[in-house]
Amino acid sequence: MSTTLPRPDQSDDSREADALDAYSQVVVDVAERLAPSVASLRVMRRTRGGQVPAGAGSAVALTPDGFLLTSAHVVLSRSSRPSPGRAAFVDGREFTFTVVGADPLSDLAVLRADGDDLVAATLGDAEGLRVGQLVVAIGNPNGFADSVTAGVVSALGRSLPARAGRSVRFIDNVIQTDAALNPGNSGGALVDSRGRVIGINTAVAGVGLGLAVPINAATRQIIGSLMRDGRVRRAYIGIAGGPRPLPPHARTRLGRKGGVEVVEVAEGSPAARAGMRAEDLIVELDGRPVERVDDVQRLMSSDVIGHALPVRVLRGERELVLELFPIELAD
């Protein structure tokens, strides 16, 4: 009796085909679900002769009645004045839009299109992302509408510098992905395998490297403020700082390795009035440990404006507790 054995590679080939089919099906499903919610933006600039094209990008429908979410740098001109434009959808509809509010320090902006019955996307939560997870980017790179690219989350917890006038902050927990992004993708959706928007594509950092502002509790607050008030209120204390290792005695006592060194104190600022000096080492703010600059930035919300904010600093061999009264950061 003879037995016919399967080729050693048959099962492997079958598994690979099944895996490819499953991967492809996820991308197809996500693309079909999100494409109606992603708009192609044509941004206009006002001149004495009328409006002229000033740029392009993408946006995601937030609500059926016309609210859109995009990147602030897509709709802010060099003068930091928001620019109107037109938003086109995959179903052929095209609407004019105005800018409700733009926040350069998070690189997020909310628009209002003059149409209704939009297909609103579902916002997810980037806090649950894992490195290696499948993500899909949907946008309009280089003018090619409704383009879809897929990849994985390459890294989490990146920081992206953002500037508004003299103010510089770091956007926290930026998502790094290898899904191909090109000019025009900014403002488009980064989506998980369940079709939920977990990021807004914001920058191309290099070949095979894209970044997206996460959708999380902090950015949801920013989006809500832009929709409601057209702006984001932030606290200001008036320091420039950078990370610095703690001296050995403080490292042992506090149980951590670093703090934030005050490099400069703005004249007349809340920090100056509280008695802070250059070379002070901040180790605690409002009772919370401080190890990095974004630990300070994270606390600069509207909730602390005008309220006492204790700050613990190391000054040479001494440990001091000062009291700050943050003011609102001017536009």
Short mmCIF file of C-alpha atoms in Angstrom, two decimals:
data_model
loop_
_atom_site.label_atom_id
_atom_site.label_comp_id
_atom_site.label_asym_id
_atom_site.label_seq_id
_atom_site.Cartn_x
_atom_site.Cartn_y
_atom_site.Cartn_z
CA MET A 1 0.00 0.00 0.00
CA SER A 2 1.31 3.43 -0.85
CA THR A 3 0.43 6.77 0.68
CA THR A 4 0.57 10.10 -1.16
CA LEU A 5 2.04 12.70 1.11
CA PRO A 6 1.22 16.41 0.66
CA ARG A 7 4.00 18.64 -0.56
CA PRO A 8 5.74 20.23 2.43
CA ASP A 9 4.90 23.71 1.18
CA GLN A 10 1.20 23.18 0.49
CA SER A 11 -0.02 24.06 3.98
CA ASP A 12 2.33 27.04 4.17
CA ASP A 13 1.08 28.36 0.83
CA SER A 14 -2.50 27.93 1.96
CA ARG A 15 -1.89 29.74 5.24
CA GLU A 16 -0.13 32.60 3.46
CA ALA A 17 -3.01 32.94 0.98
CA ASP A 18 -5.55 32.94 3.80
CA ALA A 19 -3.55 35.54 5.71
CA LEU A 20 -3.23 37.74 2.63
CA ASP A 21 -6.96 37.46 1.95
CA ALA A 22 -7.77 38.39 5.55
CA TYR A 23 -5.37 41.36 5.49
CA SER A 24 -6.76 42.57 2.17
CA GLN A 25 -10.34 42.21 3.36
CA VAL A 26 -9.68 44.33 6.44
CA VAL A 27 -8.15 47.12 4.34
CA VAL A 28 -10.98 46.95 1.81
CA ASP A 29 -13.64 47.05 4.53
CA VAL A 30 -11.99 50.01 6.27
CA ALA A 31 -11.53 51.92 3.01
CA GLU A 32 -15.16 51.40 1.98
CA ARG A 33 -16.40 52.45 5.41
CA LEU A 34 -14.25 55.59 5.75
CA ALA A 35 -14.00 56.89 2.19
CA PRO A 36 -17.39 58.70 2.34
CA SER A 37 -16.23 60.54 5.50
CA VAL A 38 -12.93 61.88 4.13
CA ALA A 39 -12.92 65.13 2.17
CA SER A 40 -10.41 66.58 -0.24
CA LEU A 41 -9.71 70.21 0.70
CA ARG A 42 -8.83 73.06 -1.63
CA VAL A 43 -7.67 75.95 0.53
CA MET A 44 -8.04 79.50 -0.80
CA ARG A 45 -6.24 82.71 0.10
CA ARG A 46 -7.81 86.15 -0.05
CA THR A 47 -5.99 88.72 -2.18
CA ARG A 48 -6.93 92.13 -3.53
CA GLY A 49 -7.93 90.43 -6.76
CA GLY A 50 -10.11 87.85 -5.04
CA GLN A 51 -9.40 84.35 -3.81
CA VAL A 52 -6.53 82.28 -5.18
CA PRO A 53 -5.54 78.65 -4.46
CA ALA A 54 -3.22 78.40 -1.46
CA GLY A 55 -2.90 74.71 -0.74
CA ALA A 56 -4.59 71.37 -0.40
CA GLY A 57 -5.14 68.69 2.17
CA SER A 58 -7.70 66.34 3.64
CA ALA A 59 -10.35 66.43 6.35
CA VAL A 60 -12.60 64.01 8.23
CA ALA A 61 -16.33 64.54 8.78
CA LEU A 62 -17.07 64.83 12.49
CA THR A 63 -20.84 65.37 12.41
CA PRO A 64 -23.59 65.00 9.79
CA ASP A 65 -24.32 68.75 9.92
CA GLY A 66 -20.97 69.88 8.55
CA PHE A 67 -18.22 69.88 11.17
CA LEU A 68 -14.89 68.63 9.76
CA LEU A 69 -11.57 67.86 11.46
CA THR A 70 -8.23 68.56 9.78
CA SER A 71 -4.66 69.68 10.49
CA ALA A 72 -4.21 73.31 11.53
CA HIS A 73 -1.28 73.83 9.17
CA VAL A 74 -3.51 72.93 6.21
CA VAL A 75 -5.81 75.93 6.75
CA LEU A 76 -3.51 78.46 8.40
CA SER A 77 -1.69 80.84 6.08
CA ARG A 78 1.75 82.24 6.77
CA SER A 79 0.08 85.14 8.54
CA SER A 80 -1.66 82.59 10.83
CA ARG A 81 -5.03 83.72 9.48
CA PRO A 82 -7.38 80.83 8.75
CA SER A 83 -8.25 80.38 5.09
CA PRO A 84 -11.61 79.24 3.68
CA GLY A 85 -11.96 76.80 0.82
CA ARG A 86 -13.92 73.93 -0.66
CA ALA A 87 -14.37 70.35 0.53
CA ALA A 88 -15.12 67.61 -1.99
CA PHE A 89 -16.40 64.16 -1.08
CA VAL A 90 -16.23 60.83 -2.87
CA ASP A 91 -19.95 60.96 -3.75
CA GLY A 92 -19.32 64.02 -5.91
CA ARG A 93 -20.71 66.60 -3.50
CA GLU A 94 -18.66 69.75 -2.93
CA PHE A 95 -19.16 72.36 -0.22
CA THR A 96 -17.55 75.62 0.78
CA PHE A 97 -16.10 75.66 4.28
CA THR A 98 -15.00 78.18 6.84
CA VAL A 99 -12.58 77.66 9.72
CA VAL A 100 -14.35 77.45 13.09
CA GLY A 101 -11.07 77.29 15.02
CA ALA A 102 -7.46 76.27 14.52
CA ASP A 103 -4.94 75.34 17.19
CA PRO A 104 -1.34 75.35 15.89
CA LEU A 105 -0.03 73.95 19.18
CA SER A 106 -1.89 70.67 18.62
CA ASP A 107 -1.98 70.98 14.80
CA LEU A 108 -5.74 70.43 14.83
CA ALA A 109 -8.47 72.55 13.26
CA VAL A 110 -12.24 72.33 13.03
CA LEU A 111 -14.05 73.47 9.88
CA ARG A 112 -17.74 73.99 9.09
CA ALA A 113 -18.95 72.96 5.64
CA ASP A 114 -22.13 74.51 4.25
CA GLY A 115 -23.75 71.12 3.65
CA ASP A 116 -25.54 68.56 5.76
CA ASP A 117 -26.20 64.84 5.70
CA LEU A 118 -22.47 64.13 5.81
CA VAL A 119 -21.26 60.64 6.69
CA ALA A 120 -19.62 61.19 10.08
CA ALA A 121 -16.62 59.06 10.98
CA THR A 122 -16.38 57.25 14.30
CA LEU A 123 -13.58 58.51 16.55
CA GLY A 124 -11.58 55.86 18.41
CA ASP A 125 -8.97 56.05 21.15
CA ALA A 126 -5.26 55.88 20.35
CA GLU A 127 -4.43 54.96 23.95
CA GLY A 128 -5.17 51.33 23.14
CA LEU A 129 -2.83 51.13 20.14
CA ARG A 130 0.06 48.66 20.10
CA VAL A 131 3.26 48.69 18.05
CA GLY A 132 2.79 46.41 15.04
CA GLN A 133 -0.97 46.99 14.85
CA LEU A 134 -2.50 47.40 11.38
CA VAL A 135 -3.51 50.96 10.44
CA VAL A 136 -4.93 52.46 7.26
CA ALA A 137 -4.34 56.03 6.06
CA ILE A 138 -7.01 57.67 3.89
CA GLY A 139 -6.47 61.05 2.27
CA ASN A 140 -5.65 62.94 -0.88
CA PRO A 141 -1.87 62.87 -1.42
CA ASN A 142 -0.50 65.00 -4.25
CA GLY A 143 -4.03 65.68 -5.46
CA PHE A 144 -4.95 62.01 -5.91
CA ALA A 145 -8.34 61.88 -4.21
CA ASP A 146 -9.44 59.07 -1.91
CA SER A 147 -6.07 57.32 -1.77
CA VAL A 148 -5.65 54.45 0.67
CA THR A 149 -2.38 53.16 2.11
CA ALA A 150 -1.89 50.54 4.79
CA GLY A 151 0.88 49.73 7.22
CA VAL A 152 1.55 49.21 10.87
CA VAL A 153 2.11 51.34 13.94
CA SER A 154 5.89 51.69 13.93
CA ALA A 155 6.25 53.45 17.28
CA LEU A 156 4.21 55.20 19.95
CA GLY A 157 4.93 58.03 22.36
CA ARG A 158 6.79 60.23 19.88
CA SER A 159 6.78 64.00 20.40
CA LEU A 160 6.25 66.51 17.60
CA PRO A 161 7.23 70.17 18.08
CA ALA A 162 4.52 72.71 17.26
CA ARG A 163 4.91 76.48 17.19
CA ALA A 164 2.46 79.36 17.45
CA GLY A 165 4.20 82.74 17.42
CA ARG A 166 6.82 82.60 20.16
CA SER A 167 5.16 79.66 21.89
CA VAL A 168 6.58 76.19 21.30
CA ARG A 169 5.00 73.05 22.66
CA PHE A 170 5.33 69.36 21.98
CA ILE A 171 2.38 67.31 20.78
CA ASP A 172 2.48 64.25 23.01
CA ASN A 173 2.04 60.59 22.11
CA VAL A 174 2.28 61.12 18.36
CA ILE A 175 1.73 57.94 16.34
CA GLN A 176 4.50 56.86 13.98
CA THR A 177 3.46 54.65 11.07
CA ASP A 178 4.97 53.23 7.90
CA ALA A 179 1.71 53.71 5.94
CA ALA A 180 2.82 55.88 3.02
CA LEU A 181 2.01 59.58 3.52
CA ASN A 182 2.63 62.40 1.07
CA PRO A 183 1.75 66.11 0.79
CA GLY A 184 -2.03 66.33 0.74
CA ASN A 185 -2.45 63.52 3.29
CA SER A 186 -2.31 66.06 6.13
CA GLY A 187 -5.69 66.27 7.83
CA GLY A 188 -6.73 62.84 6.62
CA ALA A 189 -7.70 59.87 8.73
CA LEU A 190 -5.48 57.24 10.32
CA VAL A 191 -7.83 54.36 11.02
CA ASP A 192 -7.67 51.10 12.95
CA SER A 193 -8.88 47.75 11.66
CA ARG A 194 -12.39 48.40 13.03
CA GLY A 195 -12.77 51.59 11.01
CA ARG A 196 -12.31 53.99 13.92
CA VAL A 197 -10.29 57.18 13.42
CA ILE A 198 -7.41 56.99 15.90
CA GLY A 199 -5.24 59.74 14.43
CA ILE A 200 -5.10 62.74 12.09
CA ASN A 201 -2.19 62.51 9.68
CA THR A 202 -0.03 65.55 10.19
CA ALA A 203 3.49 65.19 8.86
CA VAL A 204 5.83 63.26 6.65
CA ALA A 205 9.05 62.79 8.60
CA GLY A 206 11.02 60.90 5.94
CA VAL A 207 10.87 58.05 3.48
CA GLY A 208 8.56 55.36 4.86
CA LEU A 209 7.83 57.41 7.96
CA GLY A 210 4.59 59.20 8.78
CA LEU A 211 3.25 60.86 11.91
CA ALA A 212 -0.28 61.39 13.15
CA VAL A 213 -1.79 63.39 16.00
CA PRO A 214 -3.59 60.86 18.21
CA ILE A 215 -7.28 60.88 19.05
CA ASN A 216 -7.32 60.54 22.82
CA ALA A 217 -8.80 62.22 25.88
CA ALA A 218 -6.57 65.30 25.54
CA THR A 219 -7.21 65.88 21.84
CA ARG A 220 -10.94 65.24 22.27
CA GLN A 221 -10.97 68.16 24.72
CA ILE A 222 -9.16 70.31 22.16
CA ILE A 223 -11.62 69.33 19.42
CA GLY A 224 -14.54 70.10 21.74
CA SER A 225 -13.10 73.52 22.61
CA LEU A 226 -12.58 74.36 18.94
CA MET A 227 -16.15 73.35 18.08
CA ARG A 228 -17.64 75.22 21.02
CA ASP A 229 -15.41 78.30 21.40
CA GLY A 230 -13.31 78.42 18.23
CA ARG A 231 -10.12 78.37 20.29
CA VAL A 232 -8.24 76.50 23.02
CA ARG A 233 -7.43 78.17 26.32
CA ARG A 234 -4.06 77.22 27.84
CA ALA A 235 -2.22 78.28 30.96
CA TYR A 236 1.09 80.15 30.83
CA ILE A 237 3.77 80.37 33.50
CA GLY A 238 6.62 81.93 31.51
CA ILE A 239 9.56 79.56 31.52
CA ALA A 240 11.74 77.85 28.96
CA GLY A 241 13.17 74.56 30.13
CA GLY A 242 14.77 71.30 29.20
CA PRO A 243 15.41 67.85 30.70
CA ARG A 244 18.28 67.42 33.18
CA PRO A 245 19.42 64.44 35.26
CA LEU A 246 18.81 64.75 38.98
CA PRO A 247 21.82 64.94 41.30
CA PRO A 248 22.54 61.61 43.07
CA HIS A 249 21.08 62.63 46.45
CA ALA A 250 17.79 63.73 44.86
CA ARG A 251 17.64 60.71 42.58
CA THR A 252 17.74 58.37 45.56
CA ARG A 253 15.27 60.36 47.62
CA LEU A 254 12.72 60.96 44.86
CA GLY A 255 13.07 57.59 43.17
CA ARG A 256 13.45 58.95 39.64
CA LYS A 257 16.24 60.03 37.35
CA GLY A 258 15.38 63.44 35.90
CA GLY A 259 13.64 66.77 36.20
CA VAL A 260 13.16 69.91 34.12
CA GLU A 261 15.79 72.63 34.33
CA VAL A 262 14.59 76.22 34.01
CA VAL A 263 16.68 77.75 31.23
CA GLU A 264 14.94 81.11 31.07
CA VAL A 265 12.28 82.99 33.03
CA ALA A 266 10.24 85.58 31.14
CA GLU A 267 10.25 89.03 32.73
CA GLY A 268 7.01 89.82 34.52
CA SER A 269 5.68 86.28 34.07
CA PRO A 270 3.95 84.18 36.74
CA ALA A 271 7.21 82.25 37.18
CA ALA A 272 9.16 85.46 37.74
CA ARG A 273 6.60 86.70 40.28
CA ALA A 274 6.82 83.36 42.10
CA GLY A 275 10.60 83.74 42.44
CA MET A 276 11.74 81.10 39.96
CA ARG A 277 15.25 81.45 38.58
CA ALA A 278 17.28 80.07 35.73
CA GLU A 279 18.97 76.78 36.73
CA ASP A 280 16.16 75.86 39.12
CA LEU A 281 15.35 72.18 38.67
CA ILE A 282 11.61 71.44 38.69
CA VAL A 283 10.82 68.05 40.24
CA GLU A 284 7.13 68.43 41.08
CA LEU A 285 4.24 70.57 39.86
CA ASP A 286 0.82 70.65 41.51
CA GLY A 287 1.79 67.55 43.48
CA ARG A 288 2.72 65.54 40.37
CA PRO A 289 6.21 64.30 39.47
CA VAL A 290 8.02 66.18 36.70
CA GLU A 291 10.67 64.42 34.65
CA ARG A 292 10.18 65.84 31.14
CA VAL A 293 9.04 69.10 29.57
CA ASP A 294 5.76 67.54 28.45
CA ASP A 295 4.99 66.75 32.11
CA VAL A 296 4.81 70.51 32.62
CA GLN A 297 2.95 71.17 29.37
CA ARG A 298 0.33 68.57 30.17
CA LEU A 299 -0.71 70.55 33.24
CA MET A 300 -1.08 73.85 31.36
CA SER A 301 -4.82 73.47 30.81
CA SER A 302 -7.50 76.11 31.27
CA ASP A 303 -8.38 74.58 34.66
CA VAL A 304 -5.30 76.03 36.37
CA ILE A 305 -5.57 79.60 35.03
CA GLY A 306 -5.67 81.98 37.98
CA HIS A 307 -5.33 79.22 40.58
CA ALA A 308 -2.42 78.57 42.91
CA LEU A 309 -0.06 75.94 41.52
CA PRO A 310 2.65 74.71 43.91
CA VAL A 311 5.97 73.88 42.28
CA ARG A 312 8.82 72.04 43.99
CA VAL A 313 12.30 72.96 42.76
CA LEU A 314 15.89 72.10 43.58
CA ARG A 315 18.14 75.13 43.83
CA GLY A 316 21.65 73.95 44.46
CA GLU A 317 21.47 71.86 47.64
CA ARG A 318 18.17 73.38 48.74
CA GLU A 319 14.64 72.22 48.03
CA LEU A 320 12.03 74.97 47.73
CA VAL A 321 8.27 75.05 47.24
CA LEU A 322 7.09 78.10 45.28
CA GLU A 323 3.55 79.15 44.37
CA LEU A 324 2.62 79.96 40.78
CA PHE A 325 -0.54 81.66 39.55
CA PRO A 326 -0.73 80.79 35.83
CA ILE A 327 -2.32 83.24 33.41
CA GLU A 328 -3.93 82.55 30.04
CA LEU A 329 -1.55 82.08 27.13
CA ALA A 330 -2.13 84.91 24.66
CA ASP A 331 -2.92 84.06 21.05
#
